[in-house]
Amino acid sequence: LDQGISSPVKRMLNSLSAADTAHLIESSPPKIRSLLWQLLDKEQEAEVLQELSDDVRQYYLDQMNAAEVAEITTGFDPDDLVDLLQQLPDAITQQVLSSMDAQDRARVEHILSYPEDTAGGLMNTDTITIRPNNPLDVVLRYLRRHDELPAMTDSLLVVNRQDAFIGVLPINKLLTTNPSITVREVMNTDIEPINAMTPASQVAQLFERQDLVSAPVIDDDGKLLGRITIDDVVDVIREEADHSLMSMAGLEDDEDTFAPAMKTAKRRAVWLGINLITAFVASAFIGMFQETIDKVVALAVLMPIVASMGGIAGSQTLTLVIRAMALGQIGKSNTFWLLNRECIVGLVNGLIWALVVSGVAYVWFGDGIISTVIAAAMIINLVVAVISGAALPIILKTLKIDPALAGGVILTTVTDVVGYISFLGLATLFLT
Amino acid sequence: LDQGISSPVKRMLNSLSAADTAHLIESSPPKIRSLLWQLLDKEQEAEVLQELSDDVRQYYLDQMNAAEVAEITTGFDPDDLVDLLQQLPDAITQQVLSSMDAQDRARVEHILSYPEDTAGGLMNTDTITIRPNNPLDVVLRYLRRHDELPAMTDSLLVVNRQDAFIGVLPINKLLTTNPSITVREVMNTDIEPINAMTPASQVAQLFERQDLVSAPVIDDDGKLLGRITIDDVVDVIREEADHSLMSMAGLEDDEDTFAPAMKTAKRRAVWLGINLITAFVASAFIGMFQETIDKVVALAVLMPIVASMGGIAGSQTLTLVIRAMALGQIGKSNTFWLLNRECIVGLVNGLIWALVVSGVAYVWFGDGIISTVIAAAMIINLVVAVISGAALPIILKTLKIDPALAGGVILTTVTDVVGYISFLGLATLFLT
């Protein structure tokens, strides 16, 4: 990408939507990324910035001062601006806020006052509100005075004089009902408005279960604050689903695929360090049985099998329970049943594979005691593994530790240690 | 849940939406599940069935005959009915189809003719179409003749006499524009309709990038077939994101959290069996070095560290690349850069942790050669691990093998084998 071809690339960029440009930038290595960014004009930069994932956006924000951020974010929707401000140091956020006009600033500060992962943090303030007493043709005339309606307006929000939420008038009802009828007669009052402090994950479940396009947000007094739209909820769903996958590998949800080598190495080093500690813990337990291994070297050959099968069985249960917790399926009433079920599953699979493993071990080493010992160790480790896999995320969650992040590391330590101790311990008892 | 309390439970079920009832059923162990199901009346059963995940729904479908399926699915939207029919044996599908009236059957058969994971399989046929020459007030009067509009109708689809798609009239534009203007003058022709054979994952990306609520679906000749709505796309996004997480643990995307013990044990046994083979492969390589281990037992204590660090480093890269592939970020142009970056990351982290490991090993066993050998093995295995982690999913995808399912198993085999061979092999060279 030298000087000569920058003009066709620029034409190509102009033909792409902001979202597609953001995708192109996210799919490019650092050098091409900065060349692409340089080819964008100010207006495109602003649009693309809204579409970038947090990790990549942070990189560009870090290079801007407060005045530049203020300039580039003029015209952002309050909720998008808030997303961006939440990534900036407080000092810059304050400068950007002070450069806004009073009304916009009040809106943004209001949303900023709610945590990022609540309904309040997700909402936008671009609601169209109407009064219950008006007939529909007045509403239709009122709408026609707008140049356009806010994106994803599938319903108008009905409020009383105190701005308290009363109900919802779906646009589709407005279009199919006799215009002389009043809003009160056709509005939908079954809709449960969302409290601003509701966690984002619950908002996502609400949208998914009720197939919503938008939903009203209220404060504790029932006053209408704004509305949440499905596009922002889709982002929540995507991030939540990615969270389990990425955290289990010790990665950020929003990890930049094409981050530079040194940045990547630094981030991953931490995770490797934590896992190294657990690996040493497992080794220390093997170390306790050096004498036994010294006498029967076949144990060293077979011991990783017991540990690794425990790891696999445990991580299956762990993954299942973490996903179920994300879907809100796990509660006090079914935890015991689940632990009991896993116990049976561990026992059944332990028995099956203990048989196979001991058979192979017997053929390999021709030693009845070794093959009996590995069978017993396999059953012990598989039962411990699946019970740990089910119990760990539930325990971690009550301790407010992220199960997706910490569960795998702790589980591997458990299955390795139990695997080595049960196999080498039983071998020490019966072989020496 | 005995006879006595069934009536309050029934009242509770009646107050829940179908989606909430489905969630309650999915969160319940088998016995409570079937009690809850028995308390539903026919109409509720039909609604709940639509909301259940595939795995749980299959269970109830298996208990119905064709006549029962036909009865319960009367009134389903064509796309929901198709989802359900795709789960049934062909014979039952045919019987259900033959019990429908000609027009509905034609619609359903049309959708059934497209694979489940394409735009055609996702679409619904409940479009409201209008002609370009009409003024908007004619359109408004036409809409008012409907009792209600199909759910998620955020735009009307403009077609010509041959039913070819021409453009889209957003409802919001209809409400804010002078009614004497014709459809042609205000319709949006920038909207790219979706070809029916477009993969569902691409449809999801389109909806996410363009913040769509609904989108038109056409055939190869440009004829309008139907429309896709965001609620079905959200399901695709959820399933896709879950797919990577669940497949990496050898689980079904839609795995029933509360499946009975024997069913669970049977499913998991397969995955454990596959992993047992790889564990034996790794053991076979350790077996090659029995003599060395017999002489220096410290090697048996330390060898799992090298293998496990390789596994962790590799699975980080594997997860990152699998997620990036799901987001459509990986192509020919950036694969080389990515492999090169991972190579550097592996080398840097290999050097860092080799130093730490060799230091600890020296303090532990006081042997300079062992600590040098483990450092070298660590560097080799970490570099191999991250390159495999990046290359494997790309290779598997070109071979049309699911990287999320097969990637982890193959990677673990590679990192175990390389870990043991490099450590024990170098030890054999320098220690004996």
PDB file of N, CA, C and O in Angstrom, chain B residues 58-83:
ATOM      1  N   GLN B  58     -36.892 -32.229  20.845  1.00  0.00           N
ATOM      2  CA  GLN B  58     -36.819 -33.553  20.227  1.00  0.00           C
ATOM      3  C   GLN B  58     -37.477 -34.602  21.123  1.00  0.00           C
ATOM      4  O   GLN B  58     -38.195 -35.471  20.647  1.00  0.00           O
ATOM      5  N   TYR B  59     -37.225 -34.467  22.427  1.00  0.00           N
ATOM      6  CA  TYR B  59     -37.759 -35.433  23.378  1.00  0.00           C
ATOM      7  C   TYR B  59     -39.283 -35.501  23.305  1.00  0.00           C
ATOM      8  O   TYR B  59     -39.870 -36.584  23.281  1.00  0.00           O
ATOM      9  N   TYR B  60     -39.929 -34.315  23.252  1.00  0.00           N
ATOM     10  CA  TYR B  60     -41.398 -34.310  23.215  1.00  0.00           C
ATOM     11  C   TYR B  60     -41.923 -34.732  21.846  1.00  0.00           C
ATOM     12  O   TYR B  60     -42.942 -35.417  21.751  1.00  0.00           O
ATOM     13  N   LEU B  61     -41.215 -34.338  20.790  1.00  0.00           N
ATOM     14  CA  LEU B  61     -41.642 -34.724  19.438  1.00  0.00           C
ATOM     15  C   LEU B  61     -41.601 -36.239  19.266  1.00  0.00           C
ATOM     16  O   LEU B  61     -42.467 -36.830  18.623  1.00  0.00           O
ATOM     17  N   ASP B  62     -40.573 -36.852  19.857  1.00  0.00           N
ATOM     18  CA  ASP B  62     -40.430 -38.306  19.729  1.00  0.00           C
ATOM     19  C   ASP B  62     -41.641 -39.046  20.289  1.00  0.00           C
ATOM     20  O   ASP B  62     -41.910 -40.182  19.914  1.00  0.00           O
ATOM     21  N   GLN B  63     -42.356 -38.399  21.214  1.00  0.00           N
ATOM     22  CA  GLN B  63     -43.496 -39.068  21.841  1.00  0.00           C
ATOM     23  C   GLN B  63     -44.809 -38.840  21.096  1.00  0.00           C
ATOM     24  O   GLN B  63     -45.834 -39.370  21.487  1.00  0.00           O
ATOM     25  N   MET B  64     -44.756 -38.016  20.033  1.00  0.00           N
ATOM     26  CA  MET B  64     -46.002 -37.725  19.305  1.00  0.00           C
ATOM     27  C   MET B  64     -46.035 -38.499  17.989  1.00  0.00           C
ATOM     28  O   MET B  64     -44.994 -38.735  17.372  1.00  0.00           O
ATOM     29  N   ASN B  65     -47.252 -38.844  17.544  1.00  0.00           N
ATOM     30  CA  ASN B  65     -47.374 -39.398  16.199  1.00  0.00           C
ATOM     31  C   ASN B  65     -47.727 -38.268  15.235  1.00  0.00           C
ATOM     32  O   ASN B  65     -47.918 -37.116  15.638  1.00  0.00           O
ATOM     33  N   ALA B  66     -47.800 -38.605  13.949  1.00  0.00           N
ATOM     34  CA  ALA B  66     -47.976 -37.566  12.918  1.00  0.00           C
ATOM     35  C   ALA B  66     -49.241 -36.747  13.150  1.00  0.00           C
ATOM     36  O   ALA B  66     -49.231 -35.518  13.006  1.00  0.00           O
ATOM     37  N   ALA B  67     -50.338 -37.413  13.547  1.00  0.00           N
ATOM     38  CA  ALA B  67     -51.597 -36.691  13.742  1.00  0.00           C
ATOM     39  C   ALA B  67     -51.459 -35.675  14.872  1.00  0.00           C
ATOM     40  O   ALA B  67     -51.956 -34.548  14.783  1.00  0.00           O
ATOM     41  N   GLU B  68     -50.779 -36.086  15.955  1.00  0.00           N
ATOM     42  CA  GLU B  68     -50.586 -35.165  17.082  1.00  0.00           C
ATOM     43  C   GLU B  68     -49.718 -33.975  16.683  1.00  0.00           C
ATOM     44  O   GLU B  68     -49.992 -32.835  17.056  1.00  0.00           O
ATOM     45  N   VAL B  69     -48.670 -34.250  15.916  1.00  0.00           N
ATOM     46  CA  VAL B  69     -47.809 -33.151  15.456  1.00  0.00           C
ATOM     47  C   VAL B  69     -48.620 -32.201  14.589  1.00  0.00           C
ATOM     48  O   VAL B  69     -48.546 -30.975  14.739  1.00  0.00           O
ATOM     49  N   ALA B  70     -49.408 -32.780  13.679  1.00  0.00           N
ATOM     50  CA  ALA B  70     -50.220 -31.945  12.784  1.00  0.00           C
ATOM     51  C   ALA B  70     -51.180 -31.083  13.595  1.00  0.00           C
ATOM     52  O   ALA B  70     -51.345 -29.888  13.322  1.00  0.00           O
ATOM     53  N   GLU B  71     -51.781 -31.663  14.632  1.00  0.00           N
ATOM     54  CA  GLU B  71     -52.752 -30.927  15.435  1.00  0.00           C
ATOM     55  C   GLU B  71     -52.080 -29.789  16.209  1.00  0.00           C
ATOM     56  O   GLU B  71     -52.548 -28.648  16.211  1.00  0.00           O
ATOM     57  N   ILE B  72     -50.943 -30.121  16.817  1.00  0.00           N
ATOM     58  CA  ILE B  72     -50.304 -29.138  17.691  1.00  0.00           C
ATOM     59  C   ILE B  72     -49.695 -27.990  16.890  1.00  0.00           C
ATOM     60  O   ILE B  72     -49.538 -26.882  17.399  1.00  0.00           O
ATOM     61  N   THR B  73     -49.351 -28.226  15.633  1.00  0.00           N
ATOM     62  CA  THR B  73     -48.661 -27.190  14.863  1.00  0.00           C
ATOM     63  C   THR B  73     -49.607 -26.337  14.020  1.00  0.00           C
ATOM     64  O   THR B  73     -49.151 -25.461  13.291  1.00  0.00           O
ATOM     65  N   THR B  74     -50.917 -26.583  14.132  1.00  0.00           N
ATOM     66  CA  THR B  74     -51.859 -25.714  13.429  1.00  0.00           C
ATOM     67  C   THR B  74     -51.666 -24.301  13.959  1.00  0.00           C
ATOM     68  O   THR B  74     -51.634 -24.097  15.163  1.00  0.00           O
ATOM     69  N   GLY B  75     -51.517 -23.344  13.063  1.00  0.00           N
ATOM     70  CA  GLY B  75     -51.363 -21.963  13.514  1.00  0.00           C
ATOM     71  C   GLY B  75     -49.925 -21.524  13.699  1.00  0.00           C
ATOM     72  O   GLY B  75     -49.666 -20.372  14.017  1.00  0.00           O
ATOM     73  N   PHE B  76     -48.970 -22.439  13.534  1.00  0.00           N
ATOM     74  CA  PHE B  76     -47.554 -22.043  13.561  1.00  0.00           C
ATOM     75  C   PHE B  76     -47.257 -21.162  12.355  1.00  0.00           C
ATOM     76  O   PHE B  76     -47.824 -21.357  11.282  1.00  0.00           O
ATOM     77  N   ASP B  77     -46.331 -20.192  12.511  1.00  0.00           N
ATOM     78  CA  ASP B  77     -45.800 -19.495  11.346  1.00  0.00           C
ATOM     79  C   ASP B  77     -45.048 -20.517  10.493  1.00  0.00           C
ATOM     80  O   ASP B  77     -44.439 -21.439  11.035  1.00  0.00           O
ATOM     81  N   PRO B  78     -45.073 -20.324   9.161  1.00  0.00           N
ATOM     82  CA  PRO B  78     -44.373 -21.290   8.307  1.00  0.00           C
ATOM     83  C   PRO B  78     -42.922 -21.530   8.726  1.00  0.00           C
ATOM     84  O   PRO B  78     -42.460 -22.666   8.751  1.00  0.00           O
ATOM     85  N   ASP B  79     -42.179 -20.463   9.098  1.00  0.00           N
ATOM     86  CA  ASP B  79     -40.754 -20.685   9.416  1.00  0.00           C
ATOM     87  C   ASP B  79     -40.583 -21.490  10.705  1.00  0.00           C
ATOM     88  O   ASP B  79     -39.688 -22.320  10.810  1.00  0.00           O
ATOM     89  N   ASP B  80     -41.486 -21.264  11.686  1.00  0.00           N
ATOM     90  CA  ASP B  80     -41.397 -22.040  12.925  1.00  0.00           C
ATOM     91  C   ASP B  80     -41.775 -23.494  12.681  1.00  0.00           C
ATOM     92  O   ASP B  80     -41.161 -24.417  13.223  1.00  0.00           O
ATOM     93  N   LEU B  81     -42.780 -23.697  11.830  1.00  0.00           N
ATOM     94  CA  LEU B  81     -43.202 -25.059  11.498  1.00  0.00           C
ATOM     95  C   LEU B  81     -42.062 -25.804  10.797  1.00  0.00           C
ATOM     96  O   LEU B  81     -41.805 -26.976  11.084  1.00  0.00           O
ATOM     97  N   VAL B  82     -41.373 -25.093   9.900  1.00  0.00           N
ATOM     98  CA  VAL B  82     -40.262 -25.716   9.181  1.00  0.00           C
ATOM     99  C   VAL B  82     -39.163 -26.138  10.147  1.00  0.00           C
ATOM    100  O   VAL B  82     -38.634 -27.251  10.063  1.00  0.00           O
ATOM    101  N   ASP B  83     -38.826 -25.255  11.107  1.00  0.00           N
ATOM    102  CA  ASP B  83     -37.821 -25.604  12.120  1.00  0.00           C
ATOM    103  C   ASP B  83     -38.159 -26.929  12.776  1.00  0.00           C
ATOM    104  O   ASP B  83     -37.296 -27.769  13.004  1.00  0.00           O
TER     105      ASP B  83
END
